[in-house]
PDB file of C-alpha atoms and ligand atoms in Angstrom:
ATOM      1  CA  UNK A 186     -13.268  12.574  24.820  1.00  0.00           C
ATOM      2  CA  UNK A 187     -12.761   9.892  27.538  1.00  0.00           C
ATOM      3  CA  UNK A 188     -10.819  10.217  30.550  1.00  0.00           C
ATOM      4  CA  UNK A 189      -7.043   9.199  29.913  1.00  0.00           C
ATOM      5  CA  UNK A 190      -6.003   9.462  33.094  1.00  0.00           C
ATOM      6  CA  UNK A 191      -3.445   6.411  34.647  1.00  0.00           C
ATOM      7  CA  UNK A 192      -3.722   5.808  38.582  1.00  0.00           C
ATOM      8  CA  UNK A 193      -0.694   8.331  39.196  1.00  0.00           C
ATOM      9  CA  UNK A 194      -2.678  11.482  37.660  1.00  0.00           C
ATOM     10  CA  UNK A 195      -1.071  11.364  34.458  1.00  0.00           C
ATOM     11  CA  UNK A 196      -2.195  10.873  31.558  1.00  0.00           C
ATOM     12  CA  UNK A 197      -1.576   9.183  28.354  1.00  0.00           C
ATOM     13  CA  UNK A 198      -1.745  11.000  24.998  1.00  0.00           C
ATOM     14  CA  UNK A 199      -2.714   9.844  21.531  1.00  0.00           C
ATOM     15  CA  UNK A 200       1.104   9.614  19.992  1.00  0.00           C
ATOM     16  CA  UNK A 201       1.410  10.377  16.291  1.00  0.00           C
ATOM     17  CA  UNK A 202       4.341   9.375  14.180  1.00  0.00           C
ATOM     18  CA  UNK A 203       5.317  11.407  11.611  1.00  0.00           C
ATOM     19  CA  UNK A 204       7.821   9.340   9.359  1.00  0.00           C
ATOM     20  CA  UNK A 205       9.551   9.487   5.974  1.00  0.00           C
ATOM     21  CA  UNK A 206      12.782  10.630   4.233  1.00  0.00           C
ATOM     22  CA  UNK A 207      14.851  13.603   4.599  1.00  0.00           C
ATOM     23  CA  UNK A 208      13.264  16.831   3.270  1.00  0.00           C
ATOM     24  CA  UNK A 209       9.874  15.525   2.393  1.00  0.00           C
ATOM     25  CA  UNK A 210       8.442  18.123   4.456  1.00  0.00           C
ATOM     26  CA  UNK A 211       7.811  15.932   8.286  1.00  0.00           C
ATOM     27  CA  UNK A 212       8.668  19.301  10.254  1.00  0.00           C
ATOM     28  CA  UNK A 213       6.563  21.489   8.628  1.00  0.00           C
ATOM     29  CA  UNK A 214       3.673  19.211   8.713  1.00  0.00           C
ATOM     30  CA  UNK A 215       3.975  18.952  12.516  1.00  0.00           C
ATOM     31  CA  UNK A 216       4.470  22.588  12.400  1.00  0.00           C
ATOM     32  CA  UNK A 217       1.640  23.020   9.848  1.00  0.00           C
ATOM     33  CA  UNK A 218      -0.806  20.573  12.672  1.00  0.00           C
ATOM     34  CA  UNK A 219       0.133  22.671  15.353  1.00  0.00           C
ATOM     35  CA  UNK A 220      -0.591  26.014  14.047  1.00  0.00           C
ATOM     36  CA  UNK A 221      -3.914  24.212  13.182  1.00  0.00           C
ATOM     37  CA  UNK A 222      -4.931  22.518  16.284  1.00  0.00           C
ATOM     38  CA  UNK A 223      -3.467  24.487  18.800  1.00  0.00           C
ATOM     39  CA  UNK A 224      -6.236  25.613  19.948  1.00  0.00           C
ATOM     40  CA  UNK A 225      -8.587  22.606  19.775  1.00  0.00           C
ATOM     41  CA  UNK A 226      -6.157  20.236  21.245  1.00  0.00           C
ATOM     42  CA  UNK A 227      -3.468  19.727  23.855  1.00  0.00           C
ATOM     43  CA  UNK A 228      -0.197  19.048  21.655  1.00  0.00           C
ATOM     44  CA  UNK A 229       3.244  18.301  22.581  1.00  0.00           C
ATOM     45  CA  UNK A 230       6.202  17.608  20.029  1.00  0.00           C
ATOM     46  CA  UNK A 231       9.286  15.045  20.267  1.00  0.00           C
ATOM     47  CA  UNK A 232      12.243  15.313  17.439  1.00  0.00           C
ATOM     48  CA  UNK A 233      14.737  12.802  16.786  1.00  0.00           C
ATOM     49  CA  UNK A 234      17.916  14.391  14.997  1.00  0.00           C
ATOM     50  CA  UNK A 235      21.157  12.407  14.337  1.00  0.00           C
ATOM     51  CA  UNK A 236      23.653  14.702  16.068  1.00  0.00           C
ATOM     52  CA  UNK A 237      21.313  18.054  16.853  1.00  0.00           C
ATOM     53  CA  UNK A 238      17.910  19.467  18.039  1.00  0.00           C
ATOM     54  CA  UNK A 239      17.825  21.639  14.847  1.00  0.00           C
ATOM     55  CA  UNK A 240      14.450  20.605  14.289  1.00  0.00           C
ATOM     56  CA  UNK A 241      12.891  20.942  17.556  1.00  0.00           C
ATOM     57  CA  UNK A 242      14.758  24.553  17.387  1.00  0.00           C
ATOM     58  CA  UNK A 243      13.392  24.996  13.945  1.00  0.00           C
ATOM     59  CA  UNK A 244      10.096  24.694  15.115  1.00  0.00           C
ATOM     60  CA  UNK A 245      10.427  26.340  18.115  1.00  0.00           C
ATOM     61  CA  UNK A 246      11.111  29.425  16.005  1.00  0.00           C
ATOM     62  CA  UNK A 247       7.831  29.006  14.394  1.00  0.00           C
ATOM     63  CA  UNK A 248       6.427  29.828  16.985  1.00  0.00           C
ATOM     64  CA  UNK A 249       3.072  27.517  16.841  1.00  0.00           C
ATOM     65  CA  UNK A 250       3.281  26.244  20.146  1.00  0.00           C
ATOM     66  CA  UNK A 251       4.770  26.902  23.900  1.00  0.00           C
ATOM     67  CA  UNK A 252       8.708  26.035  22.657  1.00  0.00           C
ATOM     68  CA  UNK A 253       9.013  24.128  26.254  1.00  0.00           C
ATOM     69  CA  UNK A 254       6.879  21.770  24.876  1.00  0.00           C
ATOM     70  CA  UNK A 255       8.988  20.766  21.745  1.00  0.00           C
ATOM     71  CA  UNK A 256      11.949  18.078  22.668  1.00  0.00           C
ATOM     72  CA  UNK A 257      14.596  16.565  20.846  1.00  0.00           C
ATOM     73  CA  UNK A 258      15.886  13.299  21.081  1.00  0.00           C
ATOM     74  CA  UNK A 259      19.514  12.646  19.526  1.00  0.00           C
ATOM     75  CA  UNK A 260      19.614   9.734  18.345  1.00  0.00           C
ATOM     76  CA  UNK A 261      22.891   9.259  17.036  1.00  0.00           C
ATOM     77  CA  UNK A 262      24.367   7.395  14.063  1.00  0.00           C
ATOM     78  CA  UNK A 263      21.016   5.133  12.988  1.00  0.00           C
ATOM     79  CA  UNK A 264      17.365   7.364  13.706  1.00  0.00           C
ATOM     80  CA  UNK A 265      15.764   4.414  12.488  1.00  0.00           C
ATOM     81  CA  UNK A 266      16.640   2.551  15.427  1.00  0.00           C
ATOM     82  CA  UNK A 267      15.167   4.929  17.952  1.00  0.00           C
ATOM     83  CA  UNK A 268      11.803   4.938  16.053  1.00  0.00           C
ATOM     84  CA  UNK A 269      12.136   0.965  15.955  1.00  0.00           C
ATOM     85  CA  UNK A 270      14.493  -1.285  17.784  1.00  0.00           C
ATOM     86  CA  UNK A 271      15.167   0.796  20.971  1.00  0.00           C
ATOM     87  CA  UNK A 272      12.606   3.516  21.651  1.00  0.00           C
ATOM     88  CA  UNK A 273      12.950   3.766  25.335  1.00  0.00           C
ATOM     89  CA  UNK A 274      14.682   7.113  24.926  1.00  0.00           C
ATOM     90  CA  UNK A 275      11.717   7.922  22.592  1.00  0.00           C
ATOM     91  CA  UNK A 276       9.084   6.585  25.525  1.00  0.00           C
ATOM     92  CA  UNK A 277      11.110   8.538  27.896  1.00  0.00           C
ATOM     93  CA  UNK A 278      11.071  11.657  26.336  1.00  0.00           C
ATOM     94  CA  UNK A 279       7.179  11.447  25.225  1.00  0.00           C
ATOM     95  CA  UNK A 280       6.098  10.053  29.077  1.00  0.00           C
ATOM     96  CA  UNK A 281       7.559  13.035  30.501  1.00  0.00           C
ATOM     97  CA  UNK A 282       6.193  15.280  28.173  1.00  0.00           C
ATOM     98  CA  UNK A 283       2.886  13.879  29.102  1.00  0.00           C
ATOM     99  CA  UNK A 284       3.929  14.538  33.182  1.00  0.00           C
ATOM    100  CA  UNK A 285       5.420  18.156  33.008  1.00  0.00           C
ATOM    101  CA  UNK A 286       2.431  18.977  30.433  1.00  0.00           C
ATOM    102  CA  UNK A 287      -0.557  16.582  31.581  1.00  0.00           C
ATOM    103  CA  UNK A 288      -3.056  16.407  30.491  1.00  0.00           C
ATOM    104  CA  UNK A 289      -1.851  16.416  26.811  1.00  0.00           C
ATOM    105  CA  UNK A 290      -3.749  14.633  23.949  1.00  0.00           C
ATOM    106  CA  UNK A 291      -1.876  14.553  21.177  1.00  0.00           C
ATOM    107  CA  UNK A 292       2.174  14.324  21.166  1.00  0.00           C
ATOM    108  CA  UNK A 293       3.756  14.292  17.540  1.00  0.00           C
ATOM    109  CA  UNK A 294       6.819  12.287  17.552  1.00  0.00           C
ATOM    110  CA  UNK A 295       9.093  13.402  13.754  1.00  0.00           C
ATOM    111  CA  UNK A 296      11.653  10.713  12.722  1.00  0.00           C
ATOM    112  CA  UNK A 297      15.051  11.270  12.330  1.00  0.00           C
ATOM    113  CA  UNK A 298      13.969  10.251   8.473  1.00  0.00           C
ATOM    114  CA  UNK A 299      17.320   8.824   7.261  1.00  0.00           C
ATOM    115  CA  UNK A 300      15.820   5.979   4.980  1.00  0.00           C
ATOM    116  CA  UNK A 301      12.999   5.677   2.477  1.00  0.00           C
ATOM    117  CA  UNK A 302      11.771   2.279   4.459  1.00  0.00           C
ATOM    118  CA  UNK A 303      12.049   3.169   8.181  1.00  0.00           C
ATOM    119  CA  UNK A 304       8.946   3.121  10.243  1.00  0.00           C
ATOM    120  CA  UNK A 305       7.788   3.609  13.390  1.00  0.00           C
ATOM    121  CA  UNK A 306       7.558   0.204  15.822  1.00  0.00           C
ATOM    122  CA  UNK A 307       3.895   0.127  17.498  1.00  0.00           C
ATOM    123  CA  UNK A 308       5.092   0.099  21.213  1.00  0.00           C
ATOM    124  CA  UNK A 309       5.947   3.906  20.300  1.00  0.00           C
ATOM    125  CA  UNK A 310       3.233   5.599  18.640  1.00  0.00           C
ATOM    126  CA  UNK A 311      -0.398   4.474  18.050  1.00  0.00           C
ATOM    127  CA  UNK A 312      -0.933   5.807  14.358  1.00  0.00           C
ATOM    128  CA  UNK A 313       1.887   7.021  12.027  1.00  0.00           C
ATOM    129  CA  UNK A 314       1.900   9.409   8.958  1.00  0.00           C
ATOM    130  CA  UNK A 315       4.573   8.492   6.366  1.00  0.00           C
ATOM    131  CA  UNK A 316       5.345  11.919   4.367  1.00  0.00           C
ATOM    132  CA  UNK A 317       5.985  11.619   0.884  1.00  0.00           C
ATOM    133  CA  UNK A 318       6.978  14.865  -1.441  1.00  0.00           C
ATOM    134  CA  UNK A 319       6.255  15.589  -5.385  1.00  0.00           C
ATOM    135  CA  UNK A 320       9.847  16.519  -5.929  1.00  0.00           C
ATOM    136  CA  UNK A 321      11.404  12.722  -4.785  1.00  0.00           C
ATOM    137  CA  UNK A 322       9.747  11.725  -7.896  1.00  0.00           C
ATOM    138  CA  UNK A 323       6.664  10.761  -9.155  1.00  0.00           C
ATOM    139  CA  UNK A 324       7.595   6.830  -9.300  1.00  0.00           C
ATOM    140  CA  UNK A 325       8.369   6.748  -5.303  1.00  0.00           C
ATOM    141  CA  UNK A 326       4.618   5.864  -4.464  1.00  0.00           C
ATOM    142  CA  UNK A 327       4.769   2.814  -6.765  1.00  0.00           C
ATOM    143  CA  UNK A 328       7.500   1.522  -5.560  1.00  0.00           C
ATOM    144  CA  UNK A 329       5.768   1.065  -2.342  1.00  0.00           C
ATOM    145  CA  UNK A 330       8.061  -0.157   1.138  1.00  0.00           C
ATOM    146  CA  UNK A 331       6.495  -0.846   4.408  1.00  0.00           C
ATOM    147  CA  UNK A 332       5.839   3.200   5.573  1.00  0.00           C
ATOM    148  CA  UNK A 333       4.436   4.171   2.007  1.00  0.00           C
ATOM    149  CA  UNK A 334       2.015   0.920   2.188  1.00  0.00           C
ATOM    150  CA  UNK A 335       1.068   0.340   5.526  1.00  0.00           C
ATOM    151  CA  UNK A 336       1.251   3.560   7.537  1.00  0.00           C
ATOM    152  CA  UNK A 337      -2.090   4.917   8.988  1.00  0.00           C
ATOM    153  CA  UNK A 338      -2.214   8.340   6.431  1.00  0.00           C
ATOM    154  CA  UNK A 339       0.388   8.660   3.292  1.00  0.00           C
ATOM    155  CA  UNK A 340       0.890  12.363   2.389  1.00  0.00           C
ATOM    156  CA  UNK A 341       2.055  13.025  -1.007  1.00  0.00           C
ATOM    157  CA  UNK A 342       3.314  16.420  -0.113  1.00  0.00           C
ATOM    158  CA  UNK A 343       4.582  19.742  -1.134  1.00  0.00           C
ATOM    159  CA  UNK A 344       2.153  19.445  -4.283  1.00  0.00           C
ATOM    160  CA  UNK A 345       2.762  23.077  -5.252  1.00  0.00           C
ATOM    161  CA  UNK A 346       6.252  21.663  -6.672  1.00  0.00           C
ATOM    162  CA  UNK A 347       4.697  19.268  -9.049  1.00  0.00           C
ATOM    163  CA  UNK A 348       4.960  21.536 -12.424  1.00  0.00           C
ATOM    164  CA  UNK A 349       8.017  22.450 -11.718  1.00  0.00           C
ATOM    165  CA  UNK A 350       9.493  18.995 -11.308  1.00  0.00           C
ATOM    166  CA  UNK A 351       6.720  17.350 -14.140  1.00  0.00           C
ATOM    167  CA  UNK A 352       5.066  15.234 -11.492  1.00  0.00           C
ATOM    168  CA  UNK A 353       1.599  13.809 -12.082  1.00  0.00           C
ATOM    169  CA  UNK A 354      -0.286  13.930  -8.834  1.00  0.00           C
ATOM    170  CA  UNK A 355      -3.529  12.082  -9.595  1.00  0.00           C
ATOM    171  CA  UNK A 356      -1.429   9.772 -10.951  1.00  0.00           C
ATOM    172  CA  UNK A 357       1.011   9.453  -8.309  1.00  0.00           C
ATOM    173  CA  UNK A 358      -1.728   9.536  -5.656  1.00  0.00           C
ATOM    174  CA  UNK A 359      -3.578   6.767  -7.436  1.00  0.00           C
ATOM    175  CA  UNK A 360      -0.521   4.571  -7.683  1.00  0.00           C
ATOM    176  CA  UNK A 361      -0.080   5.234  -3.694  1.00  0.00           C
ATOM    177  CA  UNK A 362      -3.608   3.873  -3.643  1.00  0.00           C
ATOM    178  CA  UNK A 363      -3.179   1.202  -5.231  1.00  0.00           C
ATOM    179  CA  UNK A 364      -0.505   0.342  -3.159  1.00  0.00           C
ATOM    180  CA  UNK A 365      -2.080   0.746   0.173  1.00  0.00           C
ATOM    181  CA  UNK A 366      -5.518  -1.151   0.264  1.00  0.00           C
ATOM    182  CA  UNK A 367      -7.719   1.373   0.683  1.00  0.00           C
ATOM    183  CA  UNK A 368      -5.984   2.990   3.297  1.00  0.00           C
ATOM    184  CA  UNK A 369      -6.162   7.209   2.950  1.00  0.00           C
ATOM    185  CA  UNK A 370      -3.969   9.330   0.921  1.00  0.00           C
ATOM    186  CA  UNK A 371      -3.478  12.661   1.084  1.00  0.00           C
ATOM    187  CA  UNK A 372      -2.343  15.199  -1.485  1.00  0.00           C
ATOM    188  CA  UNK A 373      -0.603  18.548   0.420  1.00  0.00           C
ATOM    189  CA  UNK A 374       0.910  21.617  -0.078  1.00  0.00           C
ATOM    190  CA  UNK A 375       1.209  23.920   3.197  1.00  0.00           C
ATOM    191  CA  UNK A 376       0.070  26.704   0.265  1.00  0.00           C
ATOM    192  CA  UNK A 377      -3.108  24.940  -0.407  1.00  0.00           C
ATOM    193  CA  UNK A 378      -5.969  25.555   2.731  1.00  0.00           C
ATOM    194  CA  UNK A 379      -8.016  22.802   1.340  1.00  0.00           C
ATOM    195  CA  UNK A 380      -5.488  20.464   1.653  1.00  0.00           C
ATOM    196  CA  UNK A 381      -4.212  21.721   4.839  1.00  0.00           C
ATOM    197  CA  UNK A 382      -8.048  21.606   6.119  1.00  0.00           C
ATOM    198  CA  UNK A 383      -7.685  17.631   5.262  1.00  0.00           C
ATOM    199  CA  UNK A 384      -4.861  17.369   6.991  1.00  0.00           C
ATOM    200  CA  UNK A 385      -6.534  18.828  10.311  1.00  0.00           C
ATOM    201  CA  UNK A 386      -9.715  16.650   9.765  1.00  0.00           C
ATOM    202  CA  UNK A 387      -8.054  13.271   9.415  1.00  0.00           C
ATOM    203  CA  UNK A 388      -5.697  14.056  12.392  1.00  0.00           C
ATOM    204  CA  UNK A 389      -9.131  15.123  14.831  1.00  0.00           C
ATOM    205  CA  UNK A 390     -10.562  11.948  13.372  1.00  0.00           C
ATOM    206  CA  UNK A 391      -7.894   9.643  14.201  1.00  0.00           C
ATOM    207  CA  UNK A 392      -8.045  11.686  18.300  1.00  0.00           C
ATOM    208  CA  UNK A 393     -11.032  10.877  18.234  1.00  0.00           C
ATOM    209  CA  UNK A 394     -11.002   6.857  17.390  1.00  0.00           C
ATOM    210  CA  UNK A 395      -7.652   6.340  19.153  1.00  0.00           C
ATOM    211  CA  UNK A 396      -8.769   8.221  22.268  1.00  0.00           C
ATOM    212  CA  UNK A 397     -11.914   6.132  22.147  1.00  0.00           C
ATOM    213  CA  UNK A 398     -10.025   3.322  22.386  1.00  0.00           C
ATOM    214  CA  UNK A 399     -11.446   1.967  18.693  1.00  0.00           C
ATOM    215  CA  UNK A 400      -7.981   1.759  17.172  1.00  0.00           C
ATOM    216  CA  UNK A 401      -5.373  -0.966  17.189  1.00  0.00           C
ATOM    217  CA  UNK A 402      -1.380   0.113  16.297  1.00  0.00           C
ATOM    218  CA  UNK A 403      -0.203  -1.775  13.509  1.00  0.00           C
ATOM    219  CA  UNK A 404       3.009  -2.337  12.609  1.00  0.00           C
ATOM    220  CA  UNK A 405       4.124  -1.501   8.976  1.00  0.00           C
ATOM    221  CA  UNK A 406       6.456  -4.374   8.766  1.00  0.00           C
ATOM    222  CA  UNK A 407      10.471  -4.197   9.244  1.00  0.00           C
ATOM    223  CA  UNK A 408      12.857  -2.221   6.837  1.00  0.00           C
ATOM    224  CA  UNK A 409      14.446  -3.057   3.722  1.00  0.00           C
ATOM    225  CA  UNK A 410      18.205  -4.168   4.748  1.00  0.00           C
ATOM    226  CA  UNK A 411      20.268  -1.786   4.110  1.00  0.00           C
ATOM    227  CA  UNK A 412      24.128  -0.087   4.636  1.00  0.00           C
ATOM    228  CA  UNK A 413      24.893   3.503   5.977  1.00  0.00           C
ATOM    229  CA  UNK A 414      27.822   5.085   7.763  1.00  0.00           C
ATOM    230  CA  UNK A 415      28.365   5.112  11.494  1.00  0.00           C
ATOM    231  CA  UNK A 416      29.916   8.003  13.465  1.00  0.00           C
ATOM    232  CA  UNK A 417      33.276   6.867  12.704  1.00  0.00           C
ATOM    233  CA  UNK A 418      32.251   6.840   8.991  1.00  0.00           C
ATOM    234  CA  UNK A 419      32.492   3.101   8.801  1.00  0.00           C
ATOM    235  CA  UNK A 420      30.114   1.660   6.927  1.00  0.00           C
ATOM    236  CA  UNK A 421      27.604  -0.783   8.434  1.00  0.00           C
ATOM    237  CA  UNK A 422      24.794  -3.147   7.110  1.00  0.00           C
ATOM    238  CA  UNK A 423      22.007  -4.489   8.561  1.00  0.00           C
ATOM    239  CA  UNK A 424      18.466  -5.570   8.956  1.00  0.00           C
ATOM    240  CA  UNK A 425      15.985  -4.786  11.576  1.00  0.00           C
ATOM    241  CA  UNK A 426      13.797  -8.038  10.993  1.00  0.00           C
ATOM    242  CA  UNK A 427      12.143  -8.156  14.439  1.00  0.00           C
ATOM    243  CA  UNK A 428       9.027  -6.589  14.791  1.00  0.00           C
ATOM    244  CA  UNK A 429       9.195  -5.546  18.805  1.00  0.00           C
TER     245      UNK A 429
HETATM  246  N1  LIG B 510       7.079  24.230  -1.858  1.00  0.00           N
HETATM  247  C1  LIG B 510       6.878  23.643  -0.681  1.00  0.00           C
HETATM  248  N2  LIG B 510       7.929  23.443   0.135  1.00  0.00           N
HETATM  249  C2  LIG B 510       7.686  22.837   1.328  1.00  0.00           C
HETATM  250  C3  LIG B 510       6.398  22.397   1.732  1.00  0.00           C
HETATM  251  N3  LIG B 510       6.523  21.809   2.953  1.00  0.00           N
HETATM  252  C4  LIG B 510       7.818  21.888   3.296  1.00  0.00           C
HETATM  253  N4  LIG B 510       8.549  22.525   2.330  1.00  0.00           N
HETATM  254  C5  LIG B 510      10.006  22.815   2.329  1.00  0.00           C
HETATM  255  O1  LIG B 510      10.722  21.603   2.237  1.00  0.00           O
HETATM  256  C6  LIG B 510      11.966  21.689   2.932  1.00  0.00           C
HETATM  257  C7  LIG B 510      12.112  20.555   3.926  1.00  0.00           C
HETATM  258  O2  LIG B 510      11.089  20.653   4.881  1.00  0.00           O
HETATM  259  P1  LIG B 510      11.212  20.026   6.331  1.00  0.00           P
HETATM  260  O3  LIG B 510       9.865  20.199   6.975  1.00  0.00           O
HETATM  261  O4  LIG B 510      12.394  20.547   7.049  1.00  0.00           O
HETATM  262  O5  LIG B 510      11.464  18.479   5.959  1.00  0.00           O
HETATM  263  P2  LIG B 510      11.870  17.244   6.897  1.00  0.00           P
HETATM  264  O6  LIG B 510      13.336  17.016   6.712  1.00  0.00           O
HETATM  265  O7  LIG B 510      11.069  16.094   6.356  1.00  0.00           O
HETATM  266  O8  LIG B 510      11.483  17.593   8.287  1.00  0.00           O
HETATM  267  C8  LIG B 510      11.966  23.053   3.602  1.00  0.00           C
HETATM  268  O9  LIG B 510      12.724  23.939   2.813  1.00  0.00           O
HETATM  269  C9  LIG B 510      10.494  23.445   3.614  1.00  0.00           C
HETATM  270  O10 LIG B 510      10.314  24.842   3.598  1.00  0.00           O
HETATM  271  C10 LIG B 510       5.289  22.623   0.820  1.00  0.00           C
HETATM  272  O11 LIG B 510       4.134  22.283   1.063  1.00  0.00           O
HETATM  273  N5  LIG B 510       5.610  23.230  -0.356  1.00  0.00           N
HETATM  274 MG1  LIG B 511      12.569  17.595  10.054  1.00  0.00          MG
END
């Protein structure tokens, strides 16, 4: 791979989003690409949790890489906004990453995944994953949004589910095609190697090409508008219609 390496000795790392709602399965993918790539790669990890670290600790516990080199952001009452609007606590936390851990190649950076239509803004990561599961329904892919069309890789996941919950997965992975232009989807269930195997090959691929410098980020596009609850449980609205 080419040298990386700024001025200052440090060096910069291919940084790989890893988006999409609640429970969908974004922490044990990460988990499921570090077990993988451990040892073909040098990984780091960065979690954004509303009020905890509970996923960085979750993973931690799993025990597929050095726990010092799994972080947690909190990001407070809107994750979407640290992903998005503001990521300079997200830069932070990824730069030094890449100083106390250089030379690293790939950091994984998990959303705080409050909202089916947040993404990840371009001046943070340089490829994103948008993470998709069986059991949200089969109609979810169709519907589309900016992650679920425009992100680098889709992954329909947690396929094993799918007779249980009467999900079609060709079907629902052909509708996510449809929807994205050609760009890759990928059907996964952390109990299927094949799948899993996928999952390492696309992520080496995309080392490869971004490390090579053949790779431009792309923005999905802004979120839907949309209401939640602050800290104070008041409810806000808004749009993030900038693309920063
Ligand atoms: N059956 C099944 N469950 C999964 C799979 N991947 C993740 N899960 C479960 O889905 C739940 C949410 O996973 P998690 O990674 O925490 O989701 P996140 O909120 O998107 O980070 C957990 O109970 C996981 O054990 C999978 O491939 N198959
Ligand atoms: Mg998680």
């Amino acid at each position: 791979m080419p040298d990386t390496t700024r001025p200052d000795g440090t060096t910069r790392s291919f940084r790989l989003g890893v988006a999409g709602p609640v429970g969908t399965g974004k922490s044990s993918l990460i988990a499921t690409i570090c077990r993988e790539l451990a040892d073909e790669l040098r990984l780091g990890v960065i979690t954004n949790d509303i009020y905890t670290d509970e996923d960085a600790r979750l993973l931690r516990s799993a025990g597929v890489l050095d726990p010092e080199r799994i972080r947690a952001v909190e990001t407070g009452a809107c994750p979407h906004t640290a992903i998005r609007d503001d990521v300079t606590p997200n830069l932070i936390a990824v730069e030094d990453l890449e100083r106390d851990f250089a030379p690293l190649d790939v950091v994984l950076v998990e959303s705080g995944g409050d909202n089916l239509t947040a993404t990840f803004s371009p001046a943070l990561v340089d490829a994103q994953i948008f993470v998709l599961d069986v059991a949200g329904g089969g109609d979810v892919a169709r519907k589309g949004g900016p992650g679920i069309a425009r992100a680098d890789l889709l992954v329909v996941n947690k396929t094993d589910l799918a007779q249980y919950v009467g999900v079609d997965v060709p079907q629902m992975v052909a509708d996510a095609e449809a929807a994205r232009d050609g760009k890759p989807v990928l059907a996964l269930s952390r109990h299927d190697p094949e799948s899993v195997a996928s999952l390492k090959e696309w992520v080496l691929a995309m080392t490869k090409i971004v490390r090579g410098g053949g790779h431009t980020p792309v923005d999905p596009g802004p979120m839907a508008p949309h209401s939640h609850t602050d800290e104070n449980g008041v409810m806000i609205s808004h749009t993030h219609a900038h693309s920063h």
